[in-house]
Short mmCIF file of C-alpha atoms in Angstrom, two decimals:
data_model
loop_
_atom_site.label_atom_id
_atom_site.label_comp_id
_atom_site.label_asym_id
_atom_site.label_seq_id
_atom_site.Cartn_x
_atom_site.Cartn_y
_atom_site.Cartn_z
CA MET A 1 13.95 0.14 -15.34
CA LYS A 2 14.04 -3.50 -14.28
CA ARG A 3 12.81 -4.59 -10.85
CA GLU A 4 12.82 -7.99 -9.20
CA VAL A 5 10.46 -8.72 -6.31
CA SER A 6 9.56 -11.75 -4.21
CA ALA A 7 7.73 -12.84 -1.09
CA ALA A 8 7.88 -16.02 0.98
CA LEU A 9 5.39 -16.74 3.77
CA GLU A 10 4.89 -19.63 6.16
CA VAL A 11 1.49 -19.87 7.84
CA GLU A 12 0.50 -22.34 10.55
CA ILE A 13 -3.17 -23.29 10.23
CA THR A 14 -4.78 -24.75 13.34
CA GLY A 15 -8.36 -24.80 12.08
CA PRO A 16 -9.79 -25.23 8.54
CA THR A 17 -10.18 -21.81 6.99
CA THR A 18 -10.36 -19.64 3.89
CA LEU A 19 -7.37 -17.40 3.17
CA GLU A 20 -6.97 -14.52 0.75
CA PHE A 21 -3.56 -13.24 -0.32
CA GLN A 22 -2.72 -9.98 -2.11
CA ILE A 23 0.98 -10.37 -2.86
CA ALA A 24 1.01 -10.62 -6.67
CA VAL A 25 1.74 -7.40 -8.53
CA ALA A 26 -1.13 -5.62 -10.24
CA PRO A 27 -1.25 -5.64 -14.07
CA HIS A 28 1.37 -3.29 -15.54
CA PRO A 29 0.19 -2.17 -19.02
CA GLY A 30 3.16 -1.04 -21.06
CA ALA A 31 5.67 -3.04 -19.00
CA SER A 32 6.75 -6.68 -19.21
CA VAL A 33 5.98 -8.90 -16.20
CA SER A 34 7.08 -12.49 -15.64
CA GLU A 35 6.01 -14.18 -12.41
CA ALA A 36 5.50 -17.40 -10.48
CA LEU A 37 3.20 -18.07 -7.51
CA SER A 38 2.79 -21.28 -5.52
CA PHE A 39 0.86 -22.51 -2.47
CA VAL A 40 2.05 -25.71 -0.78
CA LEU A 41 0.15 -27.24 2.17
CA ASN A 42 1.89 -30.01 4.12
CA GLY A 43 4.23 -30.60 1.20
CA ALA A 44 1.53 -30.80 -1.50
CA PRO A 45 0.72 -28.03 -4.00
CA ILE A 46 -2.83 -26.68 -3.78
CA PRO A 47 -4.75 -24.49 -6.26
CA ALA A 48 -5.94 -20.96 -5.59
CA LEU A 49 -8.77 -19.01 -7.18
CA GLU A 50 -7.61 -15.67 -8.58
CA ILE A 51 -10.16 -12.90 -8.13
CA SER A 52 -9.73 -9.68 -10.09
CA GLY A 53 -10.59 -6.65 -7.99
CA THR A 54 -10.76 -2.91 -8.42
CA HIS A 55 -7.66 -1.23 -9.89
CA GLY A 56 -6.24 -4.60 -10.93
CA ASN A 57 -5.99 -5.93 -7.37
CA ARG A 58 -5.38 -9.67 -7.57
CA ILE A 59 -6.79 -11.71 -4.68
CA HIS A 60 -5.71 -15.35 -4.47
CA LYS A 61 -8.30 -17.25 -2.45
CA LEU A 62 -7.92 -20.81 -1.15
CA ASP A 63 -9.67 -23.15 1.26
CA VAL A 64 -7.14 -24.93 3.47
CA GLY A 65 -7.15 -27.56 6.16
CA VAL A 66 -4.95 -27.85 9.23
CA GLY A 67 -1.22 -27.82 8.58
CA ASP A 68 1.71 -25.73 7.42
CA LEU A 69 1.22 -23.56 4.35
CA LYS A 70 4.17 -22.23 2.38
CA VAL A 71 3.57 -19.44 -0.10
CA THR A 72 6.16 -18.22 -2.59
CA TYR A 73 5.93 -15.47 -5.18
CA GLU A 74 8.49 -13.89 -7.47
CA ALA A 75 8.23 -11.46 -10.36
CA THR A 76 10.42 -9.47 -12.71
CA ILE A 77 9.05 -6.19 -14.03
CA THR A 78 10.84 -4.65 -17.01
CA GLY A 79 9.93 -1.12 -18.04
CA ARG A 80 7.45 1.30 -16.54
CA THR A 81 3.71 0.90 -16.62
CA ASP A 82 1.23 3.37 -18.06
CA PRO A 83 -0.23 5.99 -15.69
CA ALA A 84 -2.96 4.66 -13.42
CA PRO A 85 -6.41 5.34 -14.93
CA VAL A 86 -8.74 7.88 -13.35
CA THR A 87 -12.52 7.47 -13.17
CA GLU A 88 -15.26 9.71 -11.84
CA TYR A 89 -16.14 6.94 -9.39
CA ASP A 90 -12.57 7.06 -8.00
CA LEU A 91 -12.72 10.82 -7.57
CA SER A 92 -15.93 10.43 -5.56
CA MET A 93 -14.99 7.32 -3.54
CA TYR A 94 -11.57 8.57 -2.46
CA LEU A 95 -12.91 11.78 -0.98
CA ARG A 96 -14.96 9.85 1.57
CA PRO A 97 -13.89 8.89 5.09
CA SER A 98 -13.02 5.22 5.52
CA ARG A 99 -12.33 2.86 8.41
CA TYR A 100 -8.65 3.72 8.89
CA ALA A 101 -8.60 7.15 7.23
CA GLU A 102 -11.25 9.10 9.14
CA ALA A 103 -11.11 12.27 7.06
CA ASP A 104 -14.29 13.67 8.62
CA LYS A 105 -12.46 14.01 11.95
CA PHE A 106 -9.79 16.20 10.35
CA TYR A 107 -11.80 18.78 8.39
CA GLY A 108 -11.16 21.86 10.52
CA PHE A 109 -7.69 20.75 11.59
CA ALA A 110 -6.48 20.09 8.03
CA ALA A 111 -7.92 23.36 6.74
CA THR A 112 -6.00 25.25 9.43
CA GLU A 113 -2.72 23.43 8.76
CA PHE A 114 -2.83 23.33 4.96
CA GLY A 115 -5.33 25.98 3.90
CA SER A 116 -2.66 28.19 2.33
CA PHE A 117 -1.57 25.33 0.04
CA LEU A 118 -4.97 24.34 -1.35
CA GLU A 119 -5.17 24.05 -5.14
CA SER A 120 -1.37 23.95 -5.19
CA GLU A 121 1.08 21.25 -6.27
CA ALA A 122 3.03 22.11 -3.12
CA LEU A 123 0.21 20.63 -1.00
CA LEU A 124 1.52 17.08 -1.40
CA GLU A 125 5.01 18.11 -0.35
CA GLN A 126 3.68 20.00 2.66
CA VAL A 127 1.49 17.11 3.86
CA SER A 128 4.37 14.66 3.42
CA VAL A 129 6.77 16.88 5.35
CA TRP A 130 4.20 17.55 8.08
CA VAL A 131 3.41 13.86 8.63
CA GLY A 132 7.09 12.92 8.52
CA ALA A 133 7.87 15.55 11.16
CA ARG A 134 4.98 14.58 13.47
CA LEU A 135 5.45 10.81 13.42
CA ASN A 136 8.32 8.56 14.39
CA TYR A 137 8.72 5.37 12.38
CA VAL A 138 8.76 2.63 15.02
CA PRO A 139 8.32 -1.02 13.91
CA GLY A 140 5.73 -2.83 16.01
CA SER A 141 4.46 0.36 17.63
CA SER A 142 0.89 0.30 16.31
CA ASP A 143 -2.09 -2.01 16.48
CA PRO A 144 -3.57 -3.42 13.24
CA ILE A 145 -6.88 -1.69 14.00
CA ASP A 146 -5.38 1.78 14.59
CA GLY A 147 -6.68 4.55 12.35
CA ALA A 148 -5.29 7.94 11.40
CA VAL A 149 -6.55 9.61 14.60
CA ASP A 150 -4.88 6.96 16.77
CA THR A 151 -1.65 7.42 14.83
CA LEU A 152 -1.60 11.19 15.21
CA LEU A 153 -2.25 10.95 18.95
CA ALA A 154 0.42 8.27 19.40
CA GLY A 155 2.99 10.18 17.36
CA GLU A 156 4.45 7.00 15.92
CA GLY A 157 3.65 4.09 13.67
CA VAL A 158 4.68 2.06 10.64
CA CYS A 159 4.23 2.70 6.94
CA ARG A 160 0.50 1.93 6.85
CA ASP A 161 -0.05 4.41 9.70
CA PHE A 162 1.85 7.14 7.84
CA ALA A 163 -0.19 6.40 4.71
CA HIS A 164 -3.51 6.50 6.58
CA LEU A 165 -2.71 9.88 8.11
CA VAL A 166 -1.61 11.32 4.76
CA VAL A 167 -4.78 10.04 3.10
CA ALA A 168 -7.07 11.38 5.86
CA LEU A 169 -5.49 14.85 5.74
CA LEU A 170 -5.69 15.08 1.95
CA ARG A 171 -9.31 13.94 1.82
CA ALA A 172 -10.10 16.48 4.53
CA VAL A 173 -9.03 19.29 2.18
CA ASN A 174 -10.96 17.77 -0.77
CA VAL A 175 -8.08 16.01 -2.52
CA PRO A 176 -8.98 12.44 -3.54
CA ALA A 177 -6.48 10.08 -1.90
CA ARG A 178 -6.06 6.34 -1.46
CA VAL A 179 -3.66 3.73 -0.05
CA VAL A 180 -1.42 1.54 -2.20
CA SER A 181 0.51 -1.54 -1.08
CA VAL A 182 3.79 -1.86 -2.96
CA TYR A 183 7.07 -3.64 -3.31
CA ALA A 184 9.68 -0.99 -2.59
CA PRO A 185 13.28 -1.40 -3.82
CA GLY A 186 15.57 0.47 -1.45
CA LEU A 187 13.30 0.01 1.57
CA TYR A 188 14.98 -0.81 4.88
CA PRO A 189 14.00 -2.82 6.78
CA MET A 190 12.57 -4.73 3.80
CA ASP A 191 8.87 -5.60 3.99
CA PHE A 192 5.64 -4.97 2.16
CA HIS A 193 5.30 -1.17 2.04
CA ALA A 194 2.28 1.15 2.07
CA VAL A 195 2.09 4.63 0.55
CA ALA A 196 -0.59 7.17 -0.27
CA GLU A 197 -1.67 8.19 -3.74
CA ALA A 198 -3.33 11.56 -4.39
CA TYR A 199 -5.13 12.94 -7.45
CA VAL A 200 -3.39 16.11 -8.62
CA ASN A 201 -3.46 17.78 -12.05
CA GLY A 202 -5.22 14.88 -13.72
CA GLN A 203 -2.98 12.07 -12.42
CA TRP A 204 -2.46 9.90 -9.37
CA ARG A 205 0.71 10.98 -7.55
CA VAL A 206 2.44 9.02 -4.80
CA VAL A 207 3.05 10.50 -1.34
CA ASP A 208 5.22 8.68 1.20
CA GLY A 209 5.64 10.38 4.55
CA THR A 210 8.24 7.80 5.63
CA LEU A 211 10.73 8.71 2.87
CA LEU A 212 12.15 5.19 3.24
CA ALA A 213 12.34 4.28 -0.47
CA PRO A 214 12.49 6.18 -3.77
CA ARG A 215 8.98 6.57 -5.11
CA GLN A 216 10.09 6.05 -8.72
CA SER A 217 11.00 2.41 -8.00
CA LEU A 218 7.72 1.31 -6.37
CA VAL A 219 5.78 -1.65 -7.79
CA ARG A 220 2.00 -1.61 -7.29
CA ILE A 221 0.36 -4.59 -5.58
CA ALA A 222 -3.08 -3.44 -4.39
CA THR A 223 -4.99 -0.16 -4.23
CA GLY A 224 -7.95 0.86 -2.08
CA ARG A 225 -9.58 3.07 0.52
CA ASP A 226 -7.16 2.00 3.26
CA ALA A 227 -5.41 -1.12 4.62
CA ALA A 228 -8.74 -2.97 4.79
CA ASP A 229 -8.59 -3.16 0.97
CA THR A 230 -4.87 -3.80 0.57
CA ALA A 231 -3.86 -6.30 3.29
CA PHE A 232 -1.44 -8.98 2.09
CA LEU A 233 -3.32 -11.70 4.03
CA ASP A 234 -6.91 -12.06 5.20
CA ASN A 235 -8.28 -14.98 7.25
CA HIS A 236 -12.01 -15.65 7.21
CA LYS A 237 -12.68 -18.72 9.39
CA GLY A 238 -10.22 -20.78 11.43
CA ALA A 239 -7.17 -19.84 13.45
CA ILE A 240 -3.80 -19.15 11.84
CA ALA A 241 -0.37 -17.87 12.87
CA LEU A 242 2.07 -16.20 10.52
CA GLN A 243 5.34 -18.00 11.25
CA SER A 244 7.62 -16.14 8.84
CA LEU A 245 7.58 -13.47 6.18
CA GLU A 246 10.40 -12.53 3.84
CA VAL A 247 10.05 -9.83 1.21
CA MET A 248 12.61 -8.82 -1.39
CA ALA A 249 12.55 -5.92 -3.86
CA ILE A 250 15.50 -4.67 -5.89
CA ALA A 251 15.99 -2.34 -8.83
CA VAL A 252 18.62 -3.59 -11.25
CA GLY A 253 21.25 -0.87 -11.43
CA ASP A 254 21.29 2.31 -9.40
CA LEU A 255 18.22 3.33 -7.44
CA PRO A 256 16.47 6.46 -8.73
CA ARG A 257 17.10 9.74 -6.94
CA ASP A 258 13.97 11.07 -5.28
CA SER A 259 13.15 14.59 -4.17
CA ILE A 260 10.16 15.33 -1.99
CA ASP A 261 9.15 18.36 -4.08
CA GLN A 262 8.73 16.27 -7.25
CA LEU A 263 5.40 14.96 -8.48
CA VAL A 264 5.93 11.21 -8.94
CA SER A 265 3.56 8.52 -10.19
CA ILE A 266 3.84 4.83 -9.37
CA GLY A 267 5.15 3.03 -12.43
#
């Protein structure tokens, strides 16, 4: 499999600040990755500090003054990466409630809805189907600070909201689960995408309640407890405005066929 991905952002900066971007793909052991990343402020290239985070997350941090910042990234990924590693720390951390995936508020509810599927591979399919049936995918419908409870009550959201609800429900029935930001060939409308990843039978398996892109084609960017760990842009001081964002992700050749009852790993 060969996949080509890119992102182009324009950010207006009205006060000196520190920005952190997570748009570069995570390391892909076993696959070949070629990439280019640039930051240009008011027409002049500026350097960024790359910080290596958990699970290979790559944070590009830069201090910027007032002006217009243009960010471009492109990568070609050839082949599939090795399965994501599993640690005992992960299996502990990703059972815990987090800011946007409040699993502790779903304990009784999730047990009632999914109790008959516990310890079963069918659990992931059932949670995906349930979330997909309960939520409508509506661009712009949610607030960036909405959590899984807000999403369930609203009955609508975007990909990160679907992922947060999936993660909260799985953690509530003692299945370690986390959020992954990805490039998603086949996604429409094209954007950065968010999915859930659950630990089943010794591996991390991807769950996407939106069913908007084949899971086999996804390219990992960042992994964490929820969107607080995987956001494509964080601002830590001055004021900014995102003026434009363009994301592209294609799979060379035919897109893989996906079936919701299959166990699929991000690769």
